[in-house]
Coordinates of C-alpha atoms and ligand atoms in Angstrom, one line a residue:
X519 CA -4.3 -0.6 32.6
X520 CA -7.5 -2.5 33.2
X521 CA -7.2 -6.3 32.9
X522 CA -10.9 -6.8 32.3
X523 CA -10.5 -4.8 29.1
X524 CA -7.3 -6.3 27.9
X525 CA -6.9 -7.6 24.3
X526 CA -7.8 -11.3 24.0
X527 CA -5.8 -13.2 21.5
X528 CA -5.9 -16.4 19.5
X529 CA -3.2 -18.7 20.8
X530 CA -1.1 -19.0 17.6
X531 CA 0.1 -15.4 17.3
X532 CA 1.6 -14.9 20.8
X533 CA 3.7 -18.0 20.6
X534 CA 5.5 -16.5 17.6
X535 CA 6.3 -13.3 19.5
X536 CA 9.4 -12.7 21.6
X537 CA 7.3 -10.1 23.4
X538 CA 3.7 -11.2 23.7
X539 CA 3.1 -8.3 26.0
X540 CA 3.0 -6.0 22.9
X541 CA -0.4 -7.6 22.2
X542 CA -1.7 -7.2 25.7
X543 CA -2.0 -3.5 25.1
X544 CA -4.9 -2.0 27.0
X545 CA -6.1 1.5 26.7
X546 CA -8.7 4.0 27.9
X547 CA -9.9 4.8 31.4
X548 CA -13.5 5.7 31.6
X549 CA -15.5 2.8 30.2
X550 CA -14.9 -0.7 31.5
X551 CA -17.7 -2.8 30.0
X552 CA -17.9 -1.6 26.4
X553 CA -17.9 -3.9 23.3
X554 CA -14.9 -5.5 21.7
X555 CA -13.6 -5.1 18.2
X556 CA -12.9 -8.4 16.3
X557 CA -9.6 -8.4 14.5
X558 CA -9.4 -10.9 11.6
X559 CA -6.5 -12.6 9.8
X560 CA -7.2 -12.0 6.1
X561 CA -5.1 -15.0 5.1
X562 CA -7.5 -17.3 6.9
X563 CA -10.7 -15.3 7.3
X564 CA -10.6 -16.3 11.0
X565 CA -10.7 -14.1 14.0
X566 CA -7.2 -13.3 15.4
X567 CA -8.2 -11.5 18.6
X568 CA -10.6 -9.0 20.0
X569 CA -9.7 -5.5 21.2
X570 CA -11.7 -3.3 23.6
X571 CA -13.4 -0.5 21.8
X572 CA -13.3 3.2 22.8
X573 CA -16.8 4.7 22.8
X574 CA -17.8 8.3 22.5
X575 CA -17.6 9.1 26.3
X576 CA -14.3 7.4 26.6
X577 CA -13.0 9.3 23.5
X578 CA -14.1 12.6 25.1
X579 CA -12.2 11.6 28.3
X580 CA -9.1 10.8 26.3
X581 CA -9.2 14.2 24.5
X582 CA -9.5 15.9 27.9
X583 CA -6.5 13.9 29.2
X584 CA -4.5 14.9 26.0
X585 CA -5.4 18.5 26.6
X586 CA -4.4 18.3 30.3
X587 CA -1.0 17.0 29.6
X588 CA -0.3 19.2 26.6
X589 CA 1.2 22.2 28.4
X590 CA 3.7 19.9 30.1
X591 CA 4.7 18.2 26.9
X592 CA 4.9 21.5 25.0
X593 CA 7.2 22.7 27.8
X594 CA 9.6 19.8 27.5
X595 CA 12.8 21.0 25.8
X596 CA 13.4 20.3 22.2
X597 CA 16.5 18.2 23.1
X598 CA 14.5 16.0 25.5
X599 CA 11.7 15.5 22.9
X600 CA 14.5 14.5 20.4
X601 CA 16.0 12.2 23.0
X602 CA 12.7 10.5 23.5
X603 CA 12.2 10.0 19.8
X604 CA 15.6 8.5 19.4
X605 CA 14.9 6.0 22.2
X606 CA 11.6 5.3 20.5
X607 CA 13.2 4.6 17.2
X608 CA 15.7 2.3 18.9
X609 CA 12.9 0.3 20.6
X610 CA 10.9 0.0 17.3
X611 CA 14.0 -1.3 15.6
X612 CA 14.8 -3.7 18.5
X613 CA 11.3 -5.1 18.0
X614 CA 11.1 -5.2 14.2
X615 CA 10.4 -8.9 14.1
X616 CA 7.5 -8.8 16.5
X617 CA 6.0 -5.7 15.0
X618 CA 6.3 -7.3 11.5
X619 CA 4.6 -10.6 12.8
X620 CA 1.7 -8.6 14.3
X621 CA 1.3 -6.7 11.0
X622 CA 1.3 -9.7 8.8
X623 CA -1.2 -11.4 11.1
X624 CA -3.7 -8.5 11.0
X625 CA -3.0 -7.1 7.5
X626 CA -1.7 -10.0 5.5
X627 CA 1.3 -8.5 3.7
X628 CA 4.3 -10.8 3.3
X629 CA 6.6 -10.8 6.3
X630 CA 9.6 -9.2 4.5
X631 CA 7.3 -6.3 3.4
X632 CA 6.1 -5.9 6.9
X633 CA 9.6 -5.7 8.2
X634 CA 10.4 -3.1 5.6
X635 CA 7.4 -1.1 6.7
X636 CA 8.5 -1.1 10.3
X637 CA 12.0 0.0 9.4
X638 CA 10.6 2.7 7.1
X639 CA 8.4 3.9 10.0
X640 CA 11.4 4.0 12.3
X641 CA 13.3 6.2 9.9
X642 CA 10.5 8.8 10.2
X643 CA 10.8 8.7 14.0
X644 CA 14.6 9.2 13.6
X645 CA 14.1 12.0 11.1
X646 CA 11.7 13.9 13.4
X647 CA 14.0 13.4 16.4
X648 CA 16.4 15.5 14.4
X649 CA 13.8 18.0 13.2
X650 CA 12.6 18.6 16.8
X651 CA 15.7 20.7 17.4
X652 CA 15.3 22.8 14.3
X653 CA 12.0 24.5 14.9
X654 CA 13.3 27.9 14.1
X655 CA 11.6 31.3 14.3
X656 CA 12.6 34.4 12.3
X657 CA 13.4 38.1 12.8
X658 CA 11.9 40.1 10.1
X659 CA 13.3 43.3 8.5
X660 CA 10.9 46.2 8.8
X661 CA 10.8 49.9 7.7
X662 CA 8.8 50.8 10.8
X663 CA 10.9 52.8 13.3
X664 CA 10.9 51.6 16.9
X665 CA 9.4 48.2 16.1
X666 CA 10.7 44.7 15.5
X667 CA 8.8 41.8 14.1
X668 CA 9.6 38.2 14.9
X669 CA 8.0 34.9 14.4
X670 CA 8.0 31.8 16.5
X671 CA 6.7 28.3 15.7
X672 CA 4.4 26.8 18.3
X673 CA 2.7 23.4 18.5
X674 CA -0.8 23.2 17.2
X675 CA -2.0 21.5 20.4
X676 CA -4.0 18.3 20.8
X677 CA -4.0 16.5 17.4
X678 CA -6.0 13.6 16.1
X679 CA -4.6 11.1 13.6
X680 CA -6.9 8.8 11.7
X681 CA -5.1 6.0 9.9
X682 CA -5.8 3.3 7.3
X683 CA -5.2 -0.4 7.3
X684 CA -2.9 -0.7 4.3
X685 CA 0.2 0.5 6.2
X686 CA -0.8 0.0 9.9
X687 CA 2.6 1.0 11.2
X688 CA 4.1 3.6 8.9
X689 CA 1.0 5.7 8.5
X690 CA 0.8 6.0 12.3
X691 CA 4.5 6.8 12.8
X692 CA 4.5 9.4 9.9
X693 CA 2.0 11.4 11.9
X694 CA 2.9 10.6 15.5
X695 CA 6.6 11.4 15.1
X696 CA 6.3 14.9 13.7
X697 CA 3.4 15.7 16.1
X698 CA 5.4 14.7 19.2
X699 CA 8.6 16.4 17.9
X700 CA 6.5 19.6 17.4
X701 CA 5.2 19.4 21.0
X702 CA 1.7 18.3 20.3
X703 CA -0.2 15.5 22.1
X704 CA -1.8 12.9 19.8
X705 CA -4.9 10.7 19.7
X706 CA -4.7 7.9 17.1
X707 CA -7.8 6.3 15.7
X708 CA -6.4 3.3 13.8
X709 CA -8.3 1.4 11.1
X710 CA -10.6 -1.2 12.6
X711 CA -9.0 -4.0 10.5
X712 CA -5.5 -3.3 12.0
X713 CA -5.5 -1.8 15.5
X714 CA -2.8 -4.1 16.9
X715 CA 0.2 -2.4 15.2
X716 CA -0.9 1.0 16.6
X717 CA -1.4 -0.5 20.1
X718 CA 2.0 -2.2 20.1
X719 CA 3.6 1.1 19.0
X720 CA 2.0 2.8 21.9
X721 CA 3.4 0.2 24.3
X722 CA 6.9 0.9 23.0
X723 CA 6.4 4.7 23.2
X724 CA 5.5 4.3 26.9
X725 CA 8.6 2.1 27.3
X726 CA 10.7 4.9 25.7
X727 CA 9.5 7.2 28.4
X728 CA 6.7 9.2 26.9
X729 CA 4.5 10.6 29.7
X730 CA 1.0 9.2 30.1
X731 CA -1.7 10.8 27.9
X732 CA 0.7 12.3 25.3
X733 CA 0.0 9.5 22.9
X734 CA -3.3 7.6 23.1
X735 CA -4.8 4.9 20.8
X736 CA -8.5 4.8 20.2
X737 CA -9.7 1.6 18.5
X738 CA -13.4 1.7 17.9
X739 CA -16.2 2.6 15.5
X740 CA -15.4 5.4 13.1
X741 CA -19.0 6.5 13.2
X742 CA -18.8 7.0 16.9
X743 CA -15.2 8.3 17.4
X744 CA -15.0 10.4 14.2
X745 CA -17.6 13.0 15.1
X746 CA -16.2 13.4 18.7
X747 CA -12.7 14.1 17.3
X748 CA -13.9 16.5 14.6
X749 CA -16.5 18.2 16.9
X750 CA -14.4 18.8 20.0
X751 CA -12.9 22.2 20.1
X752 CA -10.0 20.9 22.3
X753 CA -8.7 19.0 19.2
X754 CA -6.9 21.6 17.2
X755 CA -5.5 19.5 14.4
X756 CA -6.5 16.5 12.4
X757 CA -4.2 14.5 10.2
X758 CA -6.1 11.9 8.1
X759 CA -4.9 9.2 5.7
X760 CA -7.6 7.2 4.0
X761 CA -10.2 7.4 1.2
X762 CA -11.2 10.7 -0.5
X763 CA -14.9 10.1 0.4
X764 CA -14.1 9.9 4.1
X765 CA -11.6 12.8 3.8
X766 CA -14.4 15.0 2.4
X767 CA -16.7 14.1 5.2
X768 CA -14.0 14.9 7.8
X769 CA -13.5 18.3 6.1
X770 CA -17.2 19.0 6.4
X771 CA -17.3 17.9 10.1
X772 CA -14.1 19.8 11.0
X773 CA -15.6 23.1 9.6
X774 CA -17.6 23.5 12.7
X775 CA -14.5 23.9 14.8
X776 CA -12.1 25.2 12.0
X777 CA -9.4 22.6 12.6
X778 CA -5.9 22.5 11.0
X779 CA -6.3 19.7 8.5
X780 CA -3.8 17.5 6.7
X781 CA -5.4 15.0 4.3
X782 CA -3.6 12.1 2.6
X783 CA -6.4 10.7 0.4
X784 CA -6.9 8.3 -2.5
X785 CA -4.9 8.0 -5.7
X786 CA -5.2 6.8 -9.2
X787 CA -1.7 6.7 -10.4
X788 CA -0.8 6.6 -14.1
X789 CA 2.3 4.6 -15.1
X790 CA 3.6 5.8 -18.5
X791 CA 6.0 3.8 -20.6
X792 CA 7.4 5.8 -23.6
X793 CA 8.9 4.0 -26.6
X794 CA 12.4 5.3 -25.7
X795 CA 12.2 3.7 -22.2
X796 CA 14.4 0.8 -20.9
X797 CA 11.6 -1.7 -21.2
X798 CA 13.1 -4.3 -18.7
X799 CA 13.6 -1.6 -16.1
X800 CA 10.0 -0.4 -16.7
X801 CA 8.7 -4.0 -16.2
X802 CA 10.5 -4.1 -12.8
X803 CA 9.1 -0.7 -12.0
X804 CA 5.6 -1.9 -12.6
X805 CA 6.1 -5.0 -10.4
X806 CA 7.2 -3.0 -7.4
X807 CA 4.8 -0.2 -8.0
X808 CA 1.6 -2.2 -8.7
X809 CA 1.9 -5.4 -6.8
X810 CA 3.5 -4.4 -3.5
X811 CA 0.9 -5.0 -0.7
X812 CA -1.2 -6.7 -3.4
X813 CA -2.0 -3.4 -5.1
X814 CA -3.4 -1.9 -1.9
X815 CA -1.4 1.2 -1.8
X816 CA -2.5 4.8 -2.5
X817 CA 0.5 5.4 -4.7
X818 CA 0.3 2.2 -6.7
X819 CA -0.1 2.2 -10.5
X820 CA -3.7 2.1 -11.4
X821 CA -3.4 2.6 -15.1
X822 CA -0.6 1.5 -17.3
X823 CA -0.2 3.7 -20.4
X824 CA 2.2 2.3 -23.1
X825 CA 3.3 3.9 -26.3
X826 CA 1.8 2.1 -29.4
X827 CA 5.0 1.0 -31.0
X828 CA 6.3 -0.9 -27.9
X829 CA 2.9 -2.1 -26.7
X830 CA 3.1 -5.8 -27.8
X831 CA 6.7 -6.3 -26.8
X832 CA 6.2 -4.6 -23.4
X833 CA 3.0 -6.6 -22.7
X834 CA 4.8 -9.8 -23.5
X835 CA 7.6 -9.1 -21.1
X836 CA 5.3 -7.8 -18.4
X837 CA 3.0 -10.9 -18.6
X838 CA 5.9 -13.2 -18.2
X839 CA 7.1 -11.3 -15.1
X840 CA 3.7 -11.1 -13.5
X841 CA 3.1 -14.8 -14.0
X842 CA 6.3 -15.4 -12.0
X843 CA 4.8 -13.7 -8.9
X844 CA 3.7 -16.0 -6.1
X845 CA 0.5 -15.5 -4.1
X846 CA 0.4 -16.9 -0.6
X847 CA 0.1 -16.5 3.1
X848 CA 2.4 -13.7 4.3
X849 CA 4.0 -16.0 6.8
X850 CA 5.1 -18.4 4.0
X851 CA 8.6 -17.9 2.6
X852 CA 8.6 -16.8 -1.0
X853 CA 5.1 -15.2 -1.1
X854 CA 5.2 -12.0 -3.2
X855 CA 1.5 -11.1 -2.7
X856 CA -0.5 -11.7 0.4
X857 CA -4.3 -11.7 0.7
X858 CA -6.5 -8.6 0.2
X859 CA -7.9 -7.1 3.4
X860 CA -11.4 -8.6 3.2
X861 CA -14.2 -10.1 1.0
X862 CA -15.4 -6.6 0.0
X863 CA -12.0 -5.9 -1.5
X864 CA -12.1 -9.1 -3.5
X865 CA -15.6 -8.3 -4.7
X866 CA -14.5 -4.8 -5.9
X867 CA -11.6 -6.3 -7.8
X868 CA -14.0 -8.8 -9.5
X869 CA -16.4 -6.0 -10.4
X870 CA -13.7 -4.0 -12.0
X871 CA -12.5 -7.0 -14.0
X872 CA -16.1 -8.0 -15.1
X873 CA -16.8 -4.4 -16.2
X874 CA -13.6 -4.2 -18.2
X875 CA -14.2 -7.5 -19.9
X876 CA -17.8 -6.5 -20.7
X877 CA -16.5 -3.3 -22.3
X878 CA -14.0 -5.1 -24.6
X879 CA -10.8 -5.6 -22.5
X880 CA -8.9 -8.9 -22.6
X881 CA -7.5 -10.9 -19.8
X882 CA -3.7 -11.3 -20.3
X883 CA -3.2 -13.1 -17.0
X884 CA -4.8 -13.6 -13.6
X885 CA -8.4 -12.7 -13.2
X886 CA -9.4 -15.1 -10.5
X887 CA -9.6 -15.4 -6.7
X888 CA -7.8 -18.3 -5.1
X889 CA -10.1 -21.1 -4.0
X890 CA -10.1 -21.9 -0.3
X891 CA -9.8 -19.8 2.7
X892 CA -8.6 -16.2 2.9
X893 CA -8.9 -13.3 0.5
X894 CA -6.3 -14.1 -2.1
X895 CA -6.5 -12.8 -5.7
X896 CA -4.2 -13.6 -8.7
X897 CA -2.2 -10.6 -10.1
X898 CA -4.1 -9.5 -13.2
X899 CA -3.4 -7.7 -16.4
X900 CA -6.1 -6.4 -18.7
X901 CA -5.1 -5.4 -22.2
X902 CA -7.1 -3.3 -24.6
X903 CA -8.5 -1.2 -21.8
X904 CA -10.0 2.3 -22.4
X905 CA -10.6 5.3 -20.3
X906 CA -14.4 4.6 -20.2
X907 CA -13.9 1.5 -18.0
X908 CA -14.4 1.6 -14.3
X909 CA -10.9 0.1 -13.7
X910 CA -9.4 3.1 -15.6
X911 CA -11.5 5.7 -13.6
X912 CA -11.7 4.5 -10.0
X913 CA -9.1 3.4 -7.5
X914 CA -9.2 -0.4 -7.6
X915 CA -7.0 -1.0 -4.5
X916 CA -6.2 -4.6 -5.7
X917 CA -3.7 -6.5 -7.9
X918 CA -5.3 -5.5 -11.2
X919 CA -3.7 -3.4 -13.9
X920 CA -5.4 -2.2 -17.1
X921 CA -3.2 -1.5 -20.0
X922 CA -4.1 1.5 -22.3
X923 CA -2.1 2.6 -25.4
X924 CA -1.2 6.1 -26.5
X925 CA 0.2 7.6 -29.7
X926 CA 2.4 10.5 -28.5
X927 CA 3.5 12.5 -25.5
X928 CA 0.6 14.9 -25.6
X929 CA -1.9 12.1 -25.5
X930 CA -0.1 10.4 -22.7
X931 CA -0.1 13.5 -20.5
X932 CA -3.7 14.2 -21.3
X933 CA -4.8 10.6 -20.4
X934 CA -2.7 10.7 -17.2
X935 CA -4.1 14.0 -16.0
X936 CA -7.7 13.0 -16.8
X937 CA -8.6 12.2 -13.2
X938 CA -9.8 14.1 -10.1
X939 CA -7.0 12.4 -8.2
X940 CA -3.5 13.9 -8.0
X941 CA -1.3 11.8 -5.7
X942 CA 1.4 9.9 -7.6
X943 CA 2.4 9.4 -11.2
X944 CA 5.2 7.5 -12.8
X945 CA 6.9 7.4 -16.2
X946 CA 9.8 5.7 -17.9
X947 CA 11.9 7.5 -20.6
X948 CA 15.5 8.0 -21.5
X949 CA 15.1 11.3 -23.2
X950 CA 16.2 14.1 -20.9
X951 CA 14.1 16.7 -22.7
X952 CA 11.0 14.6 -22.5
X953 CA 11.7 13.8 -18.8
X954 CA 11.7 17.5 -18.0
X955 CA 8.6 18.3 -20.1
X956 CA 6.5 15.4 -18.8
X957 CA 7.5 15.9 -15.1
X958 CA 6.3 19.5 -15.3
X959 CA 3.1 18.6 -17.2
X960 CA 1.9 15.9 -14.8
X961 CA -0.7 17.3 -12.3
X962 CA 0.4 15.1 -9.3
X963 CA 2.0 15.8 -5.9
X964 CA 4.7 13.2 -6.6
X965 CA 6.3 12.0 -9.9
X966 CA 8.5 8.9 -10.1
X967 CA 10.8 9.1 -13.1
X968 CA 12.4 5.7 -14.1
X969 CA 11.4 4.3 -10.7
X970 CA 8.3 2.6 -9.4
X971 CA 8.9 3.5 -5.8
X972 CA 9.6 6.9 -4.2
X973 CA 8.7 7.1 -0.6
X974 CA 11.4 8.3 1.8
X975 CA 11.4 10.1 5.2
X976 CA 13.6 12.8 3.5
X977 CA 11.1 13.7 0.8
X978 CA 7.7 15.3 1.1
X979 CA 4.8 12.9 0.5
X980 CA 1.3 14.1 -0.5
X981 CA -1.1 14.9 -3.2
X982 CA -3.0 17.7 -5.0
X983 CA -6.6 17.9 -6.3
X984 CA -8.9 15.3 -4.6
X985 CA -5.9 13.4 -3.3
X986 CA -5.7 16.0 -0.5
X987 CA -3.3 18.5 0.9
X988 CA -0.5 18.7 3.5
X989 CA 2.7 16.8 3.4
X990 CA 4.3 14.0 5.4
X991 CA 8.1 13.4 5.7
X992 CA 10.9 15.9 5.2
X993 CA 11.1 19.3 6.8
X994 CA 7.6 20.0 5.5
X995 CA 6.0 17.2 7.5
X996 CA 6.5 18.9 10.9
X997 CA 4.9 22.1 9.6
X998 CA 1.5 20.4 9.7
X999 CA 1.8 20.4 13.5
X1000 CA 3.1 23.9 14.0
X1001 CA 1.5 27.4 14.0
X1002 CA 3.3 30.6 13.1
X1003 CA 3.0 33.2 15.8
X1004 CA 3.9 36.8 15.0
X1005 CA 5.5 39.0 17.7
X1006 CA 5.6 42.7 17.3
X1007 CA 7.9 44.5 19.8
X1008 CA 7.1 48.2 19.8
X1009 CA 8.3 51.3 21.6
X1010 CA 11.9 50.8 20.9
X1011 CA 14.2 53.8 20.9
Ligands
LIG907 P1 -11.1 4.7 4.8 O1 -12.3 3.8 4.7 O2 -11.2 6.1 4.4 O3 -10.6 4.6 6.3 C1 -9.5 5.2 6.8 C2 -9.6 5.5 8.3 O4 -10.7 6.4 8.5 C3 -9.9 4.3 9.1 O5 -9.3 4.4 10.4 C4 -11.4 4.3 9.3 O6 -11.9 3.7 10.4 C5 -11.7 5.8 9.4 N1 -13.0 6.3 9.0 C6 -13.8 5.7 8.1 N2 -15.0 6.5 8.1 C7 -14.8 7.5 9.0 C8 -15.7 8.5 9.4 N3 -16.9 8.7 8.9 N4 -15.2 9.4 10.3 C9 -14.0 9.2 10.9 N5 -13.1 8.2 10.5 C10 -13.6 7.4 9.6 O7 -9.8 4.1 4.0 P2 -9.2 2.7 4.1 O8 -10.1 1.7 3.3 O9 -8.8 2.3 5.5 O10 -7.8 2.9 3.3 C11 -7.8 2.9 1.9 C12 -7.8 4.3 1.4 O11 -6.8 5.1 2.0 C13 -7.5 4.4 -0.1 O12 -8.4 5.3 -0.7 C14 -6.1 4.8 -0.2 O13 -5.7 5.4 -1.4 C15 -6.0 5.8 1.0 N6 -4.6 6.0 1.4 C16 -4.0 7.2 1.1 C17 -2.7 7.4 1.5 C18 -2.0 8.7 1.2 O14 -0.9 8.9 1.8 N7 -2.5 9.5 0.4 C19 -2.0 6.3 2.2 C20 -2.6 5.1 2.4 C21 -4.0 5.0 2.0 P3 -12.6 2.2 10.3 O15 -11.5 1.3 9.9 O16 -13.0 2.0 11.7 O17 -13.7 2.3 9.4

């Protein structure tokens, strides 16, 4: 801890916290005079605080420290690693309110959503506390006389985690918990918009008894830290959540040292409503799927596909529901949608809407940014959209939903799969045969059927195609941090 380099904070946030020390997180060891990262409140556009940045030299020193302590952490018994993770989950849950306040301040999402995210993240920690004790090897049957084959699972080693700003707490915990359970040491480079949540989580990990160096946080410039993480041979694994463009760049960079990669990348989810669906349930599904976190989720519906015969009725019901959503500061009771993360995000939303309107779409509701401070945008529906429009081709990452129509099941599946992305898809139907057919035909890593939300620590989360590879959550998530070692015992009589 170096007091010269401690986080400096605007006075309003700490007074809200029971534990202001969660924000006084400090990090790093080598550099003492480096620059500071400004953290903004997207609801006001004003600076919230500054955080000392890790530079390339400091990043290298942190990797070396993670490598030094790895043998000791790997040698800690599975039971003790599990005990640590249980204590860690307890501490996260005991500090839900503070962690949620920090998240809302730096990311903007409504406070109840932020609380939900912290609790969701804690469930991953609990899950991997349990998985830590179930890292089983195998004994293999063989025809070869005098030999026995076995496998053991070993930790990958020093791992890097690069995380996005849209879920500043859960994206960190979904990587850190399985990595620690597996016996890896971890370096987290959090998004520059939202470093505070990751730093606060590291304070709690230390409090739960994690030895120094096993988990380190690296706020700083991606252009400086990224190449150090990908180029250093001591880093054996990289788990990344973020955009497809950056994921491809990290793949290229990681080729030089042939790292284990897990990539959770962008999405472009179709949300299909068949004529036989429960339309009111589908409306509720769209609300939770599309407008949670103001449409800034990788799994949110980006294209609504509605069967022709129910299109007018469904749109009427949906417009009424969307008009009931309230946009406001995440700290205000009753806000359904907080601000977007920054002005660039608002501009992208405006560009997608302008392009759609120029190409013949109509505005059914929304369409405008809120006047005044902050990056607020009204929830927006565009009817009469077509596949040629940008909004139907690119990830918008905002509260805008284009509505397209389709004639039959074959056309719905073809439209849905017509994208390089393959993260999440959703559909509503009450026909069990159609449910089976469409679920199998959709080329996505996750399919929500009659639900707009499907994330759980018990279920694998991840994509196919340009949405990446690797899985988080469930028993599969820990495999990203484990190598299979084969043992052949010969000379047996
Ligand atoms: P992003 O721009 O790709 O950034 C994600 C992280 O990568 C940030 O920590 C960022 O650091 C870092 N980064 C950026 N350029 C880098 C580089 N050249 N080398 C190393 N690191 C680099 O994505 P975002 O805007 O934060 O997040 C939105 C994207 O994430 C969307 O595409 C969304 O779909 C995707 N996402 C996917 C999942 C999933 O599970 N599949 C979940 C959530 C989000 P800085 O902040 O310092 O630039």
